[in-house]
PDB file of C-alpha atoms in Angstrom:
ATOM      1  CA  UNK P   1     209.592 164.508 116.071  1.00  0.00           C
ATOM      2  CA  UNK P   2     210.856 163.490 112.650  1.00  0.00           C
ATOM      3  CA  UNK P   3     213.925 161.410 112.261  1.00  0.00           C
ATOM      4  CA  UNK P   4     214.389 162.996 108.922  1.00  0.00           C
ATOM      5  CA  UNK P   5     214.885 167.158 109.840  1.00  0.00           C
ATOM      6  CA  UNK P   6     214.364 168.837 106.519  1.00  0.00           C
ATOM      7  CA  UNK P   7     210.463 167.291 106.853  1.00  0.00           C
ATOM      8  CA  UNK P   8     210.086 169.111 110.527  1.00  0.00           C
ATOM      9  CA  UNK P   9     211.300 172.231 109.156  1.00  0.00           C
ATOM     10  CA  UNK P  10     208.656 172.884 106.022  1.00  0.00           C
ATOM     11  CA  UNK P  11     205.472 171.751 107.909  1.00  0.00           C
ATOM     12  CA  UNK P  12     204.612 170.860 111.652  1.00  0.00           C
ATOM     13  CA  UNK P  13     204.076 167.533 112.290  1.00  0.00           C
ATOM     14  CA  UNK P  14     201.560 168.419 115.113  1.00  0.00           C
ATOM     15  CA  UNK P  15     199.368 169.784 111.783  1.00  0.00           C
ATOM     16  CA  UNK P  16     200.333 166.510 109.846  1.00  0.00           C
ATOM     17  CA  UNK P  17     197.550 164.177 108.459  1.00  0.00           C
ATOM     18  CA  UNK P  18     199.052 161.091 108.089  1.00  0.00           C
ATOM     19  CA  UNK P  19     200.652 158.423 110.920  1.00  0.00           C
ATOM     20  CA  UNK P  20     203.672 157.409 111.305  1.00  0.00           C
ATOM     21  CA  UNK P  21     204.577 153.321 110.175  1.00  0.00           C
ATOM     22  CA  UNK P  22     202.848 151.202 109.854  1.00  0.00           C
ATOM     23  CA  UNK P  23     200.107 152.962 108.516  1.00  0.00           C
ATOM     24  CA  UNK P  24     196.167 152.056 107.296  1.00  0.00           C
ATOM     25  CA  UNK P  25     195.947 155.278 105.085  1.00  0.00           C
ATOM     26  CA  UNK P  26     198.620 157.484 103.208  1.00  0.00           C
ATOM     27  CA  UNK P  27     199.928 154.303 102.239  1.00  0.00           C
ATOM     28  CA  UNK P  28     203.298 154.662  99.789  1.00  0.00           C
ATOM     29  CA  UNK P  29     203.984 151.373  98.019  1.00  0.00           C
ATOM     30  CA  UNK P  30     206.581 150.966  95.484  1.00  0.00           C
ATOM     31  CA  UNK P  31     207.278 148.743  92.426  1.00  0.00           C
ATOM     32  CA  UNK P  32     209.982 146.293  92.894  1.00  0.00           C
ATOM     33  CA  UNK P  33     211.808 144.416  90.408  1.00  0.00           C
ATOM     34  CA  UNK P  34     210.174 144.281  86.857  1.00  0.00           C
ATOM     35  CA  UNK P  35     210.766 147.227  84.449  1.00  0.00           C
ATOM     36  CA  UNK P  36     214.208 147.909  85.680  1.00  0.00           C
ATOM     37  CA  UNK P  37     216.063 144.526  87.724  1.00  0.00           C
ATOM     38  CA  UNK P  38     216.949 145.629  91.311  1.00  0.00           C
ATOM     39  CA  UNK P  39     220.149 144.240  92.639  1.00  0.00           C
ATOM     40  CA  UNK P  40     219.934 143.621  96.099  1.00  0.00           C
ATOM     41  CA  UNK P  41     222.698 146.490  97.036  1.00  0.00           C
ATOM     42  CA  UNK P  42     220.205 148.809  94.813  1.00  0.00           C
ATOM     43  CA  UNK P  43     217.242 147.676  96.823  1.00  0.00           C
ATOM     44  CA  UNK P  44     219.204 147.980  99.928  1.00  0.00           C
ATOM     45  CA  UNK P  45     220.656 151.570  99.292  1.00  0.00           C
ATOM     46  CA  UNK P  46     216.816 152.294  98.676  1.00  0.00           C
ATOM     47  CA  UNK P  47     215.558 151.507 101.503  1.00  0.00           C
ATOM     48  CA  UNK P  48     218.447 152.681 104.110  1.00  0.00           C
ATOM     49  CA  UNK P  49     217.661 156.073 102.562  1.00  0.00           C
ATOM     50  CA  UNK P  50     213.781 156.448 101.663  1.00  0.00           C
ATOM     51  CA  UNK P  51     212.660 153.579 103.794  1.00  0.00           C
ATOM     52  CA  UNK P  52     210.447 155.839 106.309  1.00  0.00           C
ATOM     53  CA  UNK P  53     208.558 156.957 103.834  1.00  0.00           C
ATOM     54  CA  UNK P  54     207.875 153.417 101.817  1.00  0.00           C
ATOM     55  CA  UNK P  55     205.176 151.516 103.105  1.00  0.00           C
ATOM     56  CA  UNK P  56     204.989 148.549 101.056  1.00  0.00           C
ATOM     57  CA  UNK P  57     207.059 146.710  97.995  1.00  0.00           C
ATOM     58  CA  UNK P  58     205.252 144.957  95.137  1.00  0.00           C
ATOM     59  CA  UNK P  59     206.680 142.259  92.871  1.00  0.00           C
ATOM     60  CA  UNK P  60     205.094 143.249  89.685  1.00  0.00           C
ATOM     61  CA  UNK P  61     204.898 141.175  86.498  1.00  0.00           C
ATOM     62  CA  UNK P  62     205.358 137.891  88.500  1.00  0.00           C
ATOM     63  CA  UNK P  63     209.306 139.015  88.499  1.00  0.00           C
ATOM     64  CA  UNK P  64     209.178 137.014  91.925  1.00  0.00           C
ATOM     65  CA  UNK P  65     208.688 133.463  90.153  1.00  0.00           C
ATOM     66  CA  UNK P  66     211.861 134.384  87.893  1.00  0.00           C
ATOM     67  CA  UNK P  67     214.450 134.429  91.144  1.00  0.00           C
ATOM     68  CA  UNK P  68     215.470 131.752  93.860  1.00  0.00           C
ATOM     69  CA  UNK P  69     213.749 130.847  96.991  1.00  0.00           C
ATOM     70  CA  UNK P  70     216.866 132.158  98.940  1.00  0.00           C
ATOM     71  CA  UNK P  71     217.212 135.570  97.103  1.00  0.00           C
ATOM     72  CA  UNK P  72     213.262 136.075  97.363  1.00  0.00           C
ATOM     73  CA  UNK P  73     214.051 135.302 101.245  1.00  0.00           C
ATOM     74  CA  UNK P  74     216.555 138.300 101.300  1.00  0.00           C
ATOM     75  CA  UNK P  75     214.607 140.310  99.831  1.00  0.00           C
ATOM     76  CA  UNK P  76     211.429 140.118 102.081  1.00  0.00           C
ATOM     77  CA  UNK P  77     213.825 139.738 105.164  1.00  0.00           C
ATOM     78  CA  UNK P  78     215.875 143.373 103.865  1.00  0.00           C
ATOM     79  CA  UNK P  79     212.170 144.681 103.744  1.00  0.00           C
ATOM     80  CA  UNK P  80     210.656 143.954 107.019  1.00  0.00           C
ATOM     81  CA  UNK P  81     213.731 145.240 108.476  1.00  0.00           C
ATOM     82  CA  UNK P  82     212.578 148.284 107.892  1.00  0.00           C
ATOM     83  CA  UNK P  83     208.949 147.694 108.607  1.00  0.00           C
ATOM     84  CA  UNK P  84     207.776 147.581 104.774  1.00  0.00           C
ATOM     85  CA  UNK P  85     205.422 144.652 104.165  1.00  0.00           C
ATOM     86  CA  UNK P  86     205.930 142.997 100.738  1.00  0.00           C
ATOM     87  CA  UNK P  87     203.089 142.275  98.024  1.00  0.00           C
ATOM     88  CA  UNK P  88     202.956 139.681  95.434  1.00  0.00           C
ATOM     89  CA  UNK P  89     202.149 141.458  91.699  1.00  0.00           C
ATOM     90  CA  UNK P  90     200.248 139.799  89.047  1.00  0.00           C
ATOM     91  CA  UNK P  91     201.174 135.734  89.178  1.00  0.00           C
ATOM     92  CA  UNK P  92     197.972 134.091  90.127  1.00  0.00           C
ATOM     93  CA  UNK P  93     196.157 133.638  87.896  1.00  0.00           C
ATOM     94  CA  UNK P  94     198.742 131.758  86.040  1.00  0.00           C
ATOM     95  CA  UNK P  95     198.278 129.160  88.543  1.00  0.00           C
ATOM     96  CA  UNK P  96     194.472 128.502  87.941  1.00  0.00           C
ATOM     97  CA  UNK P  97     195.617 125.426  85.010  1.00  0.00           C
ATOM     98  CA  UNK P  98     197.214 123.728  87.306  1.00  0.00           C
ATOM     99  CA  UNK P  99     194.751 122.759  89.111  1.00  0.00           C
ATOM    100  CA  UNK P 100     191.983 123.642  92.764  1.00  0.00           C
ATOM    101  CA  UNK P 101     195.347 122.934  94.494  1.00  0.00           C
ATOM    102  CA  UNK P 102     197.506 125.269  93.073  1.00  0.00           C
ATOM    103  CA  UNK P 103     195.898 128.314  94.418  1.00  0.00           C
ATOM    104  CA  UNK P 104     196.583 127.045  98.218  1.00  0.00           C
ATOM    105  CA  UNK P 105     199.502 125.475  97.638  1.00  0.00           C
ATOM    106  CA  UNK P 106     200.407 129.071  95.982  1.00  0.00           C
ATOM    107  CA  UNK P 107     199.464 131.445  98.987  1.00  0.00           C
ATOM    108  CA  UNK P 108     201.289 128.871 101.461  1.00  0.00           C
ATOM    109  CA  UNK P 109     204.415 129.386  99.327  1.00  0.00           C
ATOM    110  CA  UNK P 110     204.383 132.942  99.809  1.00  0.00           C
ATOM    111  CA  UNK P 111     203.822 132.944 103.247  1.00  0.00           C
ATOM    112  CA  UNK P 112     206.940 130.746 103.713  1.00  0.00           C
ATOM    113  CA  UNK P 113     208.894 133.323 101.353  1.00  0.00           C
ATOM    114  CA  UNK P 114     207.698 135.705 104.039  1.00  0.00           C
ATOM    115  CA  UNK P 115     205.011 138.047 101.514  1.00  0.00           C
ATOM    116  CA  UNK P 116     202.467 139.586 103.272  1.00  0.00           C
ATOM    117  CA  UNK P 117     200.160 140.529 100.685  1.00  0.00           C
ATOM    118  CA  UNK P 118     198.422 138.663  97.675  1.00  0.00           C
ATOM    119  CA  UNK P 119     197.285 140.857  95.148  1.00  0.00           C
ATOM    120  CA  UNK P 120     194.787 139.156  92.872  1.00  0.00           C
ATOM    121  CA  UNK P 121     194.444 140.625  89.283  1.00  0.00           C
ATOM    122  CA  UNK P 122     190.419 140.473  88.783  1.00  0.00           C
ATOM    123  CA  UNK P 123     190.638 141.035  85.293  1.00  0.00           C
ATOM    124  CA  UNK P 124     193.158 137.941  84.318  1.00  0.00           C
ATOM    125  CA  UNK P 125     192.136 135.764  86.792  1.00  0.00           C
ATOM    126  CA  UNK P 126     189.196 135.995  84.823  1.00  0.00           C
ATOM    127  CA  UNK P 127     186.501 133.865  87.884  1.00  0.00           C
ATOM    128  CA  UNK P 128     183.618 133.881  88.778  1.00  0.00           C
ATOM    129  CA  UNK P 129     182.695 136.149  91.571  1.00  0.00           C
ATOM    130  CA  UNK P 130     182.094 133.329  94.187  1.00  0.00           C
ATOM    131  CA  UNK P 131     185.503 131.950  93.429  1.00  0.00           C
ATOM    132  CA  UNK P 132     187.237 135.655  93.683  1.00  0.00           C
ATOM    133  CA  UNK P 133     185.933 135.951  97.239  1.00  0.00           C
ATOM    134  CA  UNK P 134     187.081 132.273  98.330  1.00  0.00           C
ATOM    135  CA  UNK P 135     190.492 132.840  97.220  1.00  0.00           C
ATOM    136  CA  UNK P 136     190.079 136.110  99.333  1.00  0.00           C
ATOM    137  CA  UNK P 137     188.823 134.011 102.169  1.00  0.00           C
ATOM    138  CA  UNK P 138     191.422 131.424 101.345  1.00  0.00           C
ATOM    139  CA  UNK P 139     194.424 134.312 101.685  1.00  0.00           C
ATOM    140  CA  UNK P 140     193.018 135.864 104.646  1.00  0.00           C
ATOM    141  CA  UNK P 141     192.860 132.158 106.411  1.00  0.00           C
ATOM    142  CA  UNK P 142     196.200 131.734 105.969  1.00  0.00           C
ATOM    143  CA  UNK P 143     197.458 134.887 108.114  1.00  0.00           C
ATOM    144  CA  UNK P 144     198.413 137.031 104.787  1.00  0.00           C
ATOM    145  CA  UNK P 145     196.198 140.541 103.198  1.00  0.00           C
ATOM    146  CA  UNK P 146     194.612 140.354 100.319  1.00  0.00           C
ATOM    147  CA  UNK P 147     194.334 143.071  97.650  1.00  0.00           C
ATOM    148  CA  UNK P 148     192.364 142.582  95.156  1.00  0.00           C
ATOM    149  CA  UNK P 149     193.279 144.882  91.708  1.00  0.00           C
ATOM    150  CA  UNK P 150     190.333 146.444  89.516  1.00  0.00           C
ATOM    151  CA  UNK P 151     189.937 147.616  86.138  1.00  0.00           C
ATOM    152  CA  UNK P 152     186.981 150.255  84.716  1.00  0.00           C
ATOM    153  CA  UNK P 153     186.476 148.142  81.759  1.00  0.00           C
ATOM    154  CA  UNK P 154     184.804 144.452  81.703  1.00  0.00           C
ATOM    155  CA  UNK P 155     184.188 142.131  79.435  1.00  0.00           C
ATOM    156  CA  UNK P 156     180.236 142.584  78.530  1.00  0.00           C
ATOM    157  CA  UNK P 157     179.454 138.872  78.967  1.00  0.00           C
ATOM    158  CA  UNK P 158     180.175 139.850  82.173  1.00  0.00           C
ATOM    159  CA  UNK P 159     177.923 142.538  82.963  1.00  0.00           C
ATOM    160  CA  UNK P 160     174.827 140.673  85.486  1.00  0.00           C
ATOM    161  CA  UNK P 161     171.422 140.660  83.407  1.00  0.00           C
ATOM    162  CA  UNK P 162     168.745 142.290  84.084  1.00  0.00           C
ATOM    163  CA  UNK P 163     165.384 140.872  85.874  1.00  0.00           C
ATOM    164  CA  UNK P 164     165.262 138.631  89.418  1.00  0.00           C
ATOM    165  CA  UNK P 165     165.840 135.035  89.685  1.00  0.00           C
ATOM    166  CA  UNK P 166     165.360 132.762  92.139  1.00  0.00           C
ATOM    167  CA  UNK P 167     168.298 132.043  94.624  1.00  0.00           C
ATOM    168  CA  UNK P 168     169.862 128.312  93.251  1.00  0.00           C
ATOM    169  CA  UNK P 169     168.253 128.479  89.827  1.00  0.00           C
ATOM    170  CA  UNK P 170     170.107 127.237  87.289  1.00  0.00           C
ATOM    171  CA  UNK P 171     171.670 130.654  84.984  1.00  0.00           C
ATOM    172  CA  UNK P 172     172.731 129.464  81.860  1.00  0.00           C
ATOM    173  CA  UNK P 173     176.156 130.920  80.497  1.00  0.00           C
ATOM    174  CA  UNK P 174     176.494 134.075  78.361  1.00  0.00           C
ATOM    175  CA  UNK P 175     178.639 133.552  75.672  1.00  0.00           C
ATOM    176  CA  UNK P 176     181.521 135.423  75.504  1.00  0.00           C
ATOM    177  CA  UNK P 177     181.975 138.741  73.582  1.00  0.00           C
ATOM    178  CA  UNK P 178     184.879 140.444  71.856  1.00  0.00           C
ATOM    179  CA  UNK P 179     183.006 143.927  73.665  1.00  0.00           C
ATOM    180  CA  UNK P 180     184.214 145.426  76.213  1.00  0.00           C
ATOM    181  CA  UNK P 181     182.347 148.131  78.515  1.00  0.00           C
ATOM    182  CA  UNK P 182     183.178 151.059  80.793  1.00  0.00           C
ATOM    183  CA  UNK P 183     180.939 149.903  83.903  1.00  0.00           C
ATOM    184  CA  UNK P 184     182.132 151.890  87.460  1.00  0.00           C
ATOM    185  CA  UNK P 185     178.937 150.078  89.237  1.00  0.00           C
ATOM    186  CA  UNK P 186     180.556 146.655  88.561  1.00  0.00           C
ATOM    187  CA  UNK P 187     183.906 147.928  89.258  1.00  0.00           C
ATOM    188  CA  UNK P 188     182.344 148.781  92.904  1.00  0.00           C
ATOM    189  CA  UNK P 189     179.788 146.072  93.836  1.00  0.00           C
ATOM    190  CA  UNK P 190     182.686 143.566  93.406  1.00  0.00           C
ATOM    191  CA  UNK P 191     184.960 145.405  95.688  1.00  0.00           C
ATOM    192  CA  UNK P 192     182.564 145.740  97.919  1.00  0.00           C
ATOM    193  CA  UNK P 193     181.910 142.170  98.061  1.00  0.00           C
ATOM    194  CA  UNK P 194     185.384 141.210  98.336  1.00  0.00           C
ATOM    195  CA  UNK P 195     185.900 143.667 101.157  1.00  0.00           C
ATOM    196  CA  UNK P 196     183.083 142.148 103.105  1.00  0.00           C
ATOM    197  CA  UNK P 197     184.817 139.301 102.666  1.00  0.00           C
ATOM    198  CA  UNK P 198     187.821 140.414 103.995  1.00  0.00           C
ATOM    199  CA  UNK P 199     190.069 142.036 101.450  1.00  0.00           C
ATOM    200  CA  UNK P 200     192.554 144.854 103.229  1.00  0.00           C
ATOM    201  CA  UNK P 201     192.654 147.151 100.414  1.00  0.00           C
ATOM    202  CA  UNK P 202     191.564 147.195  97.020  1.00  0.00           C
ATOM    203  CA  UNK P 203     193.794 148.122  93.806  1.00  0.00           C
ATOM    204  CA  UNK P 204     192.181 150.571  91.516  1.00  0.00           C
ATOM    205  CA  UNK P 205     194.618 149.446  87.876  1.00  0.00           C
ATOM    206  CA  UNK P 206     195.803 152.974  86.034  1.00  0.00           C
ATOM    207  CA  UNK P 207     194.846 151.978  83.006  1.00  0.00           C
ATOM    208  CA  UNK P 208     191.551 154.267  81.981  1.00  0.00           C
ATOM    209  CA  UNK P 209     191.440 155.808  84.644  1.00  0.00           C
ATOM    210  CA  UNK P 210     194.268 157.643  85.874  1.00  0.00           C
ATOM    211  CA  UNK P 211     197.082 156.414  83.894  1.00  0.00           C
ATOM    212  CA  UNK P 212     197.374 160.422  82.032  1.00  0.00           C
ATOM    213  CA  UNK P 213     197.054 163.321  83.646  1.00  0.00           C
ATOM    214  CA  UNK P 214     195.764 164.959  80.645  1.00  0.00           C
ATOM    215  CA  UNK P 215     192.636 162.359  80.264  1.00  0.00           C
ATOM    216  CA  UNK P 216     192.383 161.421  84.507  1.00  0.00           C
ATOM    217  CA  UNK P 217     189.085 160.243  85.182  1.00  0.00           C
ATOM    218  CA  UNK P 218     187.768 161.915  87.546  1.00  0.00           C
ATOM    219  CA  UNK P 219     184.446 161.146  87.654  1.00  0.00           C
ATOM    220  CA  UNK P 220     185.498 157.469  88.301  1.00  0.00           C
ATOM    221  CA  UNK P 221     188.016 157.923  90.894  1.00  0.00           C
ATOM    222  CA  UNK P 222     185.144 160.636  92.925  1.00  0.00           C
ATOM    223  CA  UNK P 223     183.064 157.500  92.838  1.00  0.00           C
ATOM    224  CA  UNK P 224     185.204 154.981  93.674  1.00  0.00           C
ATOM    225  CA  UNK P 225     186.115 156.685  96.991  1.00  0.00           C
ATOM    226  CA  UNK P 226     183.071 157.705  97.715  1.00  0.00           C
ATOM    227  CA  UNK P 227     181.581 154.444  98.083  1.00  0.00           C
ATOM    228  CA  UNK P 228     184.722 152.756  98.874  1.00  0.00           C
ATOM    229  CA  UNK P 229     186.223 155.133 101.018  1.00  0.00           C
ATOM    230  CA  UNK P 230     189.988 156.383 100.964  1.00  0.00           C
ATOM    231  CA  UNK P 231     191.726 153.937 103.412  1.00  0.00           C
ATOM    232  CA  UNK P 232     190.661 150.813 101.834  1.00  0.00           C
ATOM    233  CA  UNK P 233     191.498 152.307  98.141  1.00  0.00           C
ATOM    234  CA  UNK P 234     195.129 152.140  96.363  1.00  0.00           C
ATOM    235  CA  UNK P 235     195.099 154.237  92.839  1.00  0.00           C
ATOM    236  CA  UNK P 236     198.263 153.220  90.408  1.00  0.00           C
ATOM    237  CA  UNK P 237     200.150 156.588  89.702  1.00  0.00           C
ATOM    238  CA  UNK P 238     202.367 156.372  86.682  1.00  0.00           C
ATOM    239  CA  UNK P 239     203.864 159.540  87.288  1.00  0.00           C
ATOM    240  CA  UNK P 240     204.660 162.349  89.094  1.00  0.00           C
ATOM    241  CA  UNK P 241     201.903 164.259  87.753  1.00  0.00           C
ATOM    242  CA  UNK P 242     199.176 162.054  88.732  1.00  0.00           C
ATOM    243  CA  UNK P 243     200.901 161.948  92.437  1.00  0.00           C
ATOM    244  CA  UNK P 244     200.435 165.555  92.289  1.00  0.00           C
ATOM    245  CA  UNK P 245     196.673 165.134  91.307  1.00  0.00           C
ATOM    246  CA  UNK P 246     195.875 162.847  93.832  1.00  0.00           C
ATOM    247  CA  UNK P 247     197.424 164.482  96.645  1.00  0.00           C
ATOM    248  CA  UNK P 248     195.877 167.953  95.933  1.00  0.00           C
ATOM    249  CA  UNK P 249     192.714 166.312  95.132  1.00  0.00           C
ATOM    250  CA  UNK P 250     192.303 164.149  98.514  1.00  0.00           C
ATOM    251  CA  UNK P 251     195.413 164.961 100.608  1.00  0.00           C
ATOM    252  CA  UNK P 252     197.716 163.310 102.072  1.00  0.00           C
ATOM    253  CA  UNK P 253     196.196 160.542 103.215  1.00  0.00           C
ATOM    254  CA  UNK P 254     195.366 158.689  99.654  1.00  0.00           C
ATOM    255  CA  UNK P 255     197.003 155.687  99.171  1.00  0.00           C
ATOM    256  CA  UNK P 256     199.470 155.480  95.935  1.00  0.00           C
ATOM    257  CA  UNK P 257     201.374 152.932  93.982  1.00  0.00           C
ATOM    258  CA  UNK P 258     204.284 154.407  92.327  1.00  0.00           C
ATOM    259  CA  UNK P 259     207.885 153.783  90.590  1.00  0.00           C
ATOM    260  CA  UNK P 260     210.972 153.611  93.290  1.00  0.00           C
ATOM    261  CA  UNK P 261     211.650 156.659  91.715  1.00  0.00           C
ATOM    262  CA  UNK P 262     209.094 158.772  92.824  1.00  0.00           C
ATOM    263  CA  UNK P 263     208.985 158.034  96.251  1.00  0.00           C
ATOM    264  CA  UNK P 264     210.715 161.275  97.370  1.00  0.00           C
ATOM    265  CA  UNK P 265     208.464 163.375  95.189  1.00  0.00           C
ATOM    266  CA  UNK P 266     205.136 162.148  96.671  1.00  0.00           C
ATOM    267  CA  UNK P 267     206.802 162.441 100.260  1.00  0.00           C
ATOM    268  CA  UNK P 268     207.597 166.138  99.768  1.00  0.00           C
ATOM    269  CA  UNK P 269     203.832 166.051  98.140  1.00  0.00           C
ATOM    270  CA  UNK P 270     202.377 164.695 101.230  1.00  0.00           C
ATOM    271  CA  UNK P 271     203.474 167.614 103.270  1.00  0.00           C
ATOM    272  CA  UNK P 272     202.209 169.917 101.493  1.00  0.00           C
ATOM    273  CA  UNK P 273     204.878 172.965 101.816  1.00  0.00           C
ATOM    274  CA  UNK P 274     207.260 171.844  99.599  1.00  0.00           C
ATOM    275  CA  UNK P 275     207.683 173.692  96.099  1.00  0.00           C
ATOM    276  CA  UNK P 276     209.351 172.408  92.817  1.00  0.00           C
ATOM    277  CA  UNK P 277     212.695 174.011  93.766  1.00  0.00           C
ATOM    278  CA  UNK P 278     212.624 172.239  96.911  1.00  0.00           C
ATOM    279  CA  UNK P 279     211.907 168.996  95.921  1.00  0.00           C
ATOM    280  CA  UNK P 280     215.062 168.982  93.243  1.00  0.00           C
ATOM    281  CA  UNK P 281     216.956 170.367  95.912  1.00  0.00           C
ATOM    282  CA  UNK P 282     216.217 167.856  98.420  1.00  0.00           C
ATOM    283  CA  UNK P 283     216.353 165.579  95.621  1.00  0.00           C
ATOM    284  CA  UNK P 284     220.158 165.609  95.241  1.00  0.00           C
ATOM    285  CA  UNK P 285     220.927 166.206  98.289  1.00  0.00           C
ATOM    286  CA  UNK P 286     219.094 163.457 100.802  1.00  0.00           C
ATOM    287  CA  UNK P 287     221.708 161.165 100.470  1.00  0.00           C
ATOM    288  CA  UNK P 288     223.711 163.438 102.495  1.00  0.00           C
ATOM    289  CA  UNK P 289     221.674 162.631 105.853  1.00  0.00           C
TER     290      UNK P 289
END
């Protein structure tokens, strides 16, 4: 039975397709401090009241290398407490010029700030795809997820060339171009490789693909799960309207990234019975339980 009793009473939770926390699939993670600077009585008053229905918290935009040890600490502790794992955002690959070192000493860092997910920014890490699966390697060996993040669109310097070579013969580097390409193949042979190599989940970047609703690839996304499968796929939503997509479209068991604000929405979403009226209803008034 629900903790929460204006869920139980739309829908019954025998009928429900998604787990309770912590959960592999149907998988809610929310953007932490970046666009708008969460104090840690705003983060706090978050998570005391949508908290069940939060699975992780992601530090986008590298916000986390802008605050103190001790308040990350907080932070990550406040999170746990109510069994939501925290994810770094884009911040690696600003490491890469410091060094081979960096990387490790990097991911041992936020272990100790107690993250339990790296998310690694293919596109401006900018590796080769060798190096992209021993940092996944290197993540995984050090007790923390990894979660890779895909775009649609490559460089096309980066696109493999036709024709067989040998395995160890020496492949002289493509220049590279100002082009870039639309190339869903790519996208999924990578993330395939760095599931194999252990990845938990892979990050599918709004951008191109389902950043409007008015222009959502479909095609793309169709693909991208089919080959991928839902649970180990995360698809950016930048608004409500792509939540709604996404749940109608595969239920509620897709995994979404999406603004603080939106968490309520996509839970009344997820179960399915709840109109428009309801959710504005329940969105004034769930503070009250």
């Amino acid at each position: 039975m629900s903790i929460y009793g204006w869920k139980s009473s739309f829908y019954d939770e025998d009928e429900e397709d998604r787990p309770e926390k912590p959960r592999t699939y149907g998988v809610t993670e929310m953007r932490g401090p970046h666009y708008s600077f969460f104090t840690q009585n705003a983060l706090q008053d978050i998570l005391e009241y949508e908290g069940h229905f939060v699975d992780g918290l992601k530090f986008c935009g590298g916000s986390h290398s802008m605050m103190t040890k001790g308040f990350i600490k907080q932070i990550t502790e406040m999170a746990h407490k109510h069994n939501v794992y925290v994810s770094t955002g884009d911040w690696a690959e600003h490491l890469l010029r410091q060094g081979p070192s960096a990387f490790k000493d990097y991911v041992q860092d936020c272990k100790e700030l107690g993250f339990d997910t790296i998310e690694l920014n293919v596109d401006s890490l900018k590796v080769p795809e060798e190096a992209l699966l021993r940092f996944v390697r290197l993540i995984k060996g050090c007790g923390l997820k990894a979660k890779p993040q895909f775009t649609v669109k490559f460089n096309k310097s980066d696109l493999p060339v036709d024709g067989d070579r040998a395995f160890g013969a020496y492949i002289f580097p493509v220049p590279r171009t100002s082009e870039i390409v639309e190339d869903t193949n790519l996208l999924i042979r990578r993330a395939e490789r760095c599931l194999e190599a252990g990845a938990d989940m892979i990050m599918i970047d709004a951008d191109d693909v389902c950043k409007y609703a008015d222009s959502l690839r479909a095609d793309i996304v169709a693909k991208i799960v089919s080959r991928l499968g839902l649970e180990k796929t995360m698809f950016e939503a930048s608004n409500s309207k792509i939540s709604e997509w996404f749940v109608k479209r595969y239920g509620p068991r897709v995994n979404l990234f999406v603004d603080h604000s939106q968490v309520m929405d996509l839970e009344c979403l997820r179960g399915g019975s709840l109109g428009k009226n309801q959710q504005s209803r329940l969105g004034s008034s769930y503070f009250l339980l």
